[in-house]
Amino acid sequence: MISRIFGYFEEGVLNLLITLMTLLVFTEVVARFFFNSGFLWIQELTLTLCGWFVLFGMSYGVKVGAHIGVDAFVKNLPPKAKKITSLITALICLTYCGLFLKGSWSYLSQMYQVGVPMEDIHFPSILLSNLDPDFAWNTLKIDVEDGAVPIWLSQSILLIGFSMLTWRFLELFIAILRNQVSGLQFADEAKESMHLIDESAQQAHTALTSDTDNKEAK
């Protein structure tokens, strides 16, 4: 149940992020080509949202099997050897996540202590007017006079994303241990390409048959 709710949450956030990026890029293109103008903050915000989309989507990719991998060797192993290999792979992935979590924590801690701000993205003035300057700087590292968003806040997705990825790999490790799944699921690009070709051929055949029937009816 928790996993299902978590999955809905992931899908909702990813849909929101991709929608916001699309609207921002569209706005910037219209402003540049039709009004010979632009917004400095849009590029930085779009790149930030893109980073959130990628890092937030890592865990969802594990869930739906969207990551690319080479499993030709593992598929040919006996069931027991395949299970052991999959468990070792999951442990390596968890170790990888642990290293990135440690590095992310160290990086964000330094950014927080120094209070490095972003260049072009600022909080709305109405929000800053309600903040106590001492609390804003001592706790959030926000300079009320400048109003720039601190880097530690915009890049906190490093911790969030790798924490979610760790959760997914831990979930996968337990599922392999309980024989609920045989191993990591990877995207099969060749299979997907053939599926798209089959769909296109079927649509073309349907359109051709419909056209032929219309001609015969006339």
Short mmCIF file of C-alpha atoms in Angstrom, two decimals:
data_model
loop_
_atom_site.label_atom_id
_atom_site.label_comp_id
_atom_site.label_asym_id
_atom_site.label_seq_id
_atom_site.Cartn_x
_atom_site.Cartn_y
_atom_site.Cartn_z
CA MET A 1 0.00 0.00 0.00
CA ILE A 2 2.77 2.42 0.99
CA SER A 3 4.72 1.51 -2.15
CA ARG A 4 1.66 2.16 -4.32
CA ILE A 5 1.04 5.58 -2.74
CA PHE A 6 4.74 6.37 -3.11
CA GLY A 7 4.50 5.40 -6.79
CA TYR A 8 1.53 7.73 -7.35
CA PHE A 9 3.48 10.50 -5.62
CA GLU A 10 6.48 9.91 -7.90
CA GLU A 11 4.34 10.00 -11.04
CA GLY A 12 2.59 13.19 -9.90
CA VAL A 13 5.84 15.03 -9.16
CA LEU A 14 7.45 13.89 -12.42
CA ASN A 15 4.42 15.01 -14.44
CA LEU A 16 4.48 18.38 -12.67
CA LEU A 17 8.20 18.86 -13.32
CA ILE A 18 8.04 18.01 -17.03
CA THR A 19 4.99 20.28 -17.43
CA LEU A 20 6.74 23.20 -15.74
CA MET A 21 9.88 22.72 -17.87
CA THR A 22 7.80 22.66 -21.05
CA LEU A 23 5.93 25.84 -20.11
CA LEU A 24 9.14 27.65 -19.13
CA VAL A 25 10.96 26.75 -22.35
CA PHE A 26 7.90 27.68 -24.42
CA THR A 27 7.67 31.06 -22.65
CA GLU A 28 11.36 31.76 -23.22
CA VAL A 29 11.15 30.86 -26.93
CA VAL A 30 8.10 33.08 -27.46
CA ALA A 31 9.76 35.96 -25.57
CA ARG A 32 12.97 35.71 -27.59
CA PHE A 33 11.57 35.21 -31.10
CA PHE A 34 8.45 37.37 -30.94
CA PHE A 35 9.34 40.09 -28.42
CA ASN A 36 13.16 40.13 -28.69
CA SER A 37 13.34 39.76 -24.93
CA GLY A 38 13.86 37.08 -22.32
CA PHE A 39 14.05 36.19 -18.64
CA LEU A 40 17.41 35.49 -17.03
CA TRP A 41 15.88 33.34 -14.32
CA ILE A 42 14.09 30.96 -16.72
CA GLN A 43 17.27 29.25 -17.92
CA GLU A 44 18.56 28.63 -14.40
CA LEU A 45 15.16 27.48 -13.19
CA THR A 46 14.73 25.14 -16.17
CA LEU A 47 18.15 23.56 -15.54
CA THR A 48 17.28 23.17 -11.85
CA LEU A 49 13.94 21.53 -12.68
CA CYS A 50 15.72 19.27 -15.18
CA GLY A 51 18.09 18.14 -12.44
CA TRP A 52 15.14 17.48 -10.14
CA PHE A 53 13.38 15.55 -12.90
CA VAL A 54 16.38 13.30 -13.57
CA LEU A 55 17.35 12.68 -9.94
CA PHE A 56 13.76 12.29 -8.80
CA GLY A 57 13.02 9.96 -11.70
CA MET A 58 15.90 7.55 -10.97
CA SER A 59 13.90 5.62 -8.40
CA TYR A 60 10.83 5.52 -10.63
CA GLY A 61 13.01 4.14 -13.43
CA VAL A 62 14.02 1.23 -11.18
CA LYS A 63 10.38 0.57 -10.38
CA VAL A 64 9.17 0.42 -14.00
CA GLY A 65 12.36 -1.09 -15.45
CA ALA A 66 13.25 1.94 -17.56
CA HIS A 67 17.01 1.85 -16.98
CA ILE A 68 19.27 0.39 -19.65
CA GLY A 69 21.48 -2.56 -18.73
CA VAL A 70 23.19 -5.65 -20.14
CA ASP A 71 21.61 -8.85 -18.84
CA ALA A 72 22.46 -11.30 -21.63
CA PHE A 73 24.86 -13.23 -19.36
CA VAL A 74 22.59 -13.25 -16.29
CA LYS A 75 19.58 -14.52 -18.26
CA ASN A 76 21.47 -17.71 -19.17
CA LEU A 77 22.41 -18.56 -15.58
CA PRO A 78 20.62 -21.24 -13.53
CA PRO A 79 17.93 -19.90 -11.14
CA LYS A 80 20.12 -20.12 -8.02
CA ALA A 81 23.14 -18.48 -9.66
CA LYS A 82 20.87 -15.83 -11.16
CA LYS A 83 19.46 -15.03 -7.72
CA ILE A 84 22.92 -14.73 -6.17
CA THR A 85 24.12 -12.52 -9.03
CA SER A 86 21.03 -10.31 -8.70
CA LEU A 87 21.54 -9.96 -4.94
CA ILE A 88 25.18 -8.98 -5.43
CA THR A 89 24.11 -6.46 -8.10
CA ALA A 90 21.53 -4.95 -5.74
CA LEU A 91 24.14 -4.69 -2.99
CA ILE A 92 26.55 -2.92 -5.37
CA CYS A 93 23.76 -0.50 -6.30
CA LEU A 94 23.05 0.15 -2.62
CA THR A 95 26.75 0.80 -2.00
CA TYR A 96 26.76 3.20 -4.96
CA CYS A 97 23.78 5.05 -3.47
CA GLY A 98 25.45 5.16 -0.06
CA LEU A 99 28.57 6.79 -1.52
CA PHE A 100 26.51 9.39 -3.34
CA LEU A 101 24.43 10.08 -0.24
CA LYS A 102 27.59 10.68 1.77
CA GLY A 103 29.03 12.94 -0.93
CA SER A 104 25.75 14.81 -1.34
CA TRP A 105 25.49 15.40 2.40
CA SER A 106 29.05 16.75 2.55
CA TYR A 107 28.48 19.02 -0.46
CA LEU A 108 25.13 20.38 0.73
CA SER A 109 26.48 20.88 4.26
CA GLN A 110 29.26 23.08 2.89
CA MET A 111 26.85 25.02 0.69
CA TYR A 112 24.60 25.52 3.72
CA GLN A 113 27.40 26.71 6.00
CA VAL A 114 28.75 29.17 3.43
CA GLY A 115 25.28 30.27 2.31
CA VAL A 116 26.03 30.34 -1.42
CA PRO A 117 23.03 31.76 -3.33
CA MET A 118 21.78 31.05 -6.83
CA GLU A 119 22.52 33.68 -9.47
CA ASP A 120 19.14 34.57 -10.96
CA ILE A 121 16.38 32.88 -8.95
CA HIS A 122 14.92 34.91 -6.10
CA PHE A 123 12.08 34.40 -3.65
CA PRO A 124 8.97 36.59 -4.11
CA SER A 125 9.25 39.80 -2.09
CA ILE A 126 5.90 39.12 -0.41
CA LEU A 127 7.35 35.92 1.06
CA LEU A 128 10.53 37.60 2.27
CA SER A 129 8.63 40.45 3.93
CA ASN A 130 7.13 37.96 6.39
CA LEU A 131 10.46 36.41 7.35
CA ASP A 132 12.55 37.48 10.32
CA PRO A 133 16.01 38.43 8.89
CA ASP A 134 17.94 36.67 11.66
CA PHE A 135 15.88 33.50 11.39
CA ALA A 136 16.09 33.57 7.59
CA TRP A 137 19.88 33.72 7.59
CA ASN A 138 20.75 31.65 10.67
CA THR A 139 18.33 28.82 9.84
CA LEU A 140 17.66 28.95 6.09
CA LYS A 141 20.73 30.86 4.86
CA ILE A 142 18.49 33.31 3.02
CA ASP A 143 19.65 36.92 2.78
CA VAL A 144 16.39 38.87 3.04
CA GLU A 145 17.90 41.95 1.41
CA ASP A 146 19.04 39.99 -1.65
CA GLY A 147 16.30 37.35 -1.66
CA ALA A 148 18.24 34.81 -3.72
CA VAL A 149 17.36 31.12 -3.31
CA PRO A 150 20.24 29.32 -1.52
CA ILE A 151 21.99 26.58 -3.48
CA TRP A 152 21.59 24.04 -0.68
CA LEU A 153 17.83 24.31 -1.06
CA SER A 154 17.69 24.11 -4.85
CA GLN A 155 20.11 21.18 -4.94
CA SER A 156 18.62 19.28 -2.02
CA ILE A 157 17.29 16.88 -4.66
CA LEU A 158 20.70 15.20 -4.42
CA LEU A 159 19.77 13.85 -0.99
CA ILE A 160 16.11 13.34 -1.86
CA GLY A 161 16.78 11.56 -5.14
CA PHE A 162 19.46 9.18 -3.85
CA SER A 163 17.42 8.45 -0.71
CA MET A 164 14.51 7.41 -2.92
CA LEU A 165 16.84 5.38 -5.13
CA THR A 166 18.25 3.64 -2.04
CA TRP A 167 14.70 2.79 -0.97
CA ARG A 168 13.91 1.27 -4.37
CA PHE A 169 17.08 -0.85 -4.44
CA LEU A 170 16.46 -2.00 -0.85
CA GLU A 171 12.91 -2.91 -1.87
CA LEU A 172 14.30 -4.80 -4.86
CA PHE A 173 16.90 -6.61 -2.74
CA ILE A 174 14.19 -7.85 -0.35
CA ALA A 175 11.98 -8.89 -3.26
CA ILE A 176 14.82 -10.93 -4.80
CA LEU A 177 15.58 -12.50 -1.43
CA ARG A 178 11.94 -13.58 -1.11
CA ASN A 179 11.87 -14.90 -4.70
CA GLN A 180 9.20 -12.36 -5.64
CA VAL A 181 11.28 -11.17 -8.61
CA SER A 182 14.17 -12.79 -10.43
CA GLY A 183 16.37 -9.70 -10.62
CA LEU A 184 16.71 -6.17 -11.94
CA GLN A 185 14.42 -5.28 -14.84
CA PHE A 186 15.95 -3.37 -17.73
CA ALA A 187 14.50 -1.55 -20.70
CA ASP A 188 14.60 -3.63 -23.89
CA GLU A 189 15.12 -1.05 -26.64
CA ALA A 190 15.10 -3.63 -29.43
CA LYS A 191 11.81 -5.10 -28.24
CA GLU A 192 10.26 -1.65 -27.87
CA SER A 193 11.44 -0.66 -31.36
CA MET A 194 9.92 -3.78 -32.88
CA HIS A 195 6.70 -3.11 -30.99
CA LEU A 196 6.56 0.41 -32.43
CA ILE A 197 7.23 -0.95 -35.93
CA ASP A 198 4.43 -3.49 -35.55
CA GLU A 199 2.04 -0.77 -34.36
CA SER A 200 2.98 1.49 -37.28
CA ALA A 201 2.53 -1.36 -39.77
CA GLN A 202 -0.85 -2.23 -38.27
CA GLN A 203 -2.00 1.40 -38.44
CA ALA A 204 -0.85 1.67 -42.06
CA HIS A 205 -2.64 -1.57 -42.92
CA THR A 206 -5.83 -0.34 -41.24
CA ALA A 207 -5.66 2.99 -43.08
CA LEU A 208 -5.04 1.24 -46.42
CA THR A 209 -7.92 -1.19 -45.87
CA SER A 210 -10.24 1.65 -44.91
CA ASP A 211 -9.24 3.63 -48.02
CA THR A 212 -9.81 0.58 -50.23
CA ASP A 213 -13.25 -0.03 -48.71
CA ASN A 214 -14.22 3.62 -49.27
CA LYS A 215 -13.20 3.41 -52.93
CA GLU A 216 -15.16 0.22 -53.47
CA ALA A 217 -18.20 1.76 -51.79
CA LYS A 218 -18.06 4.68 -54.21
#
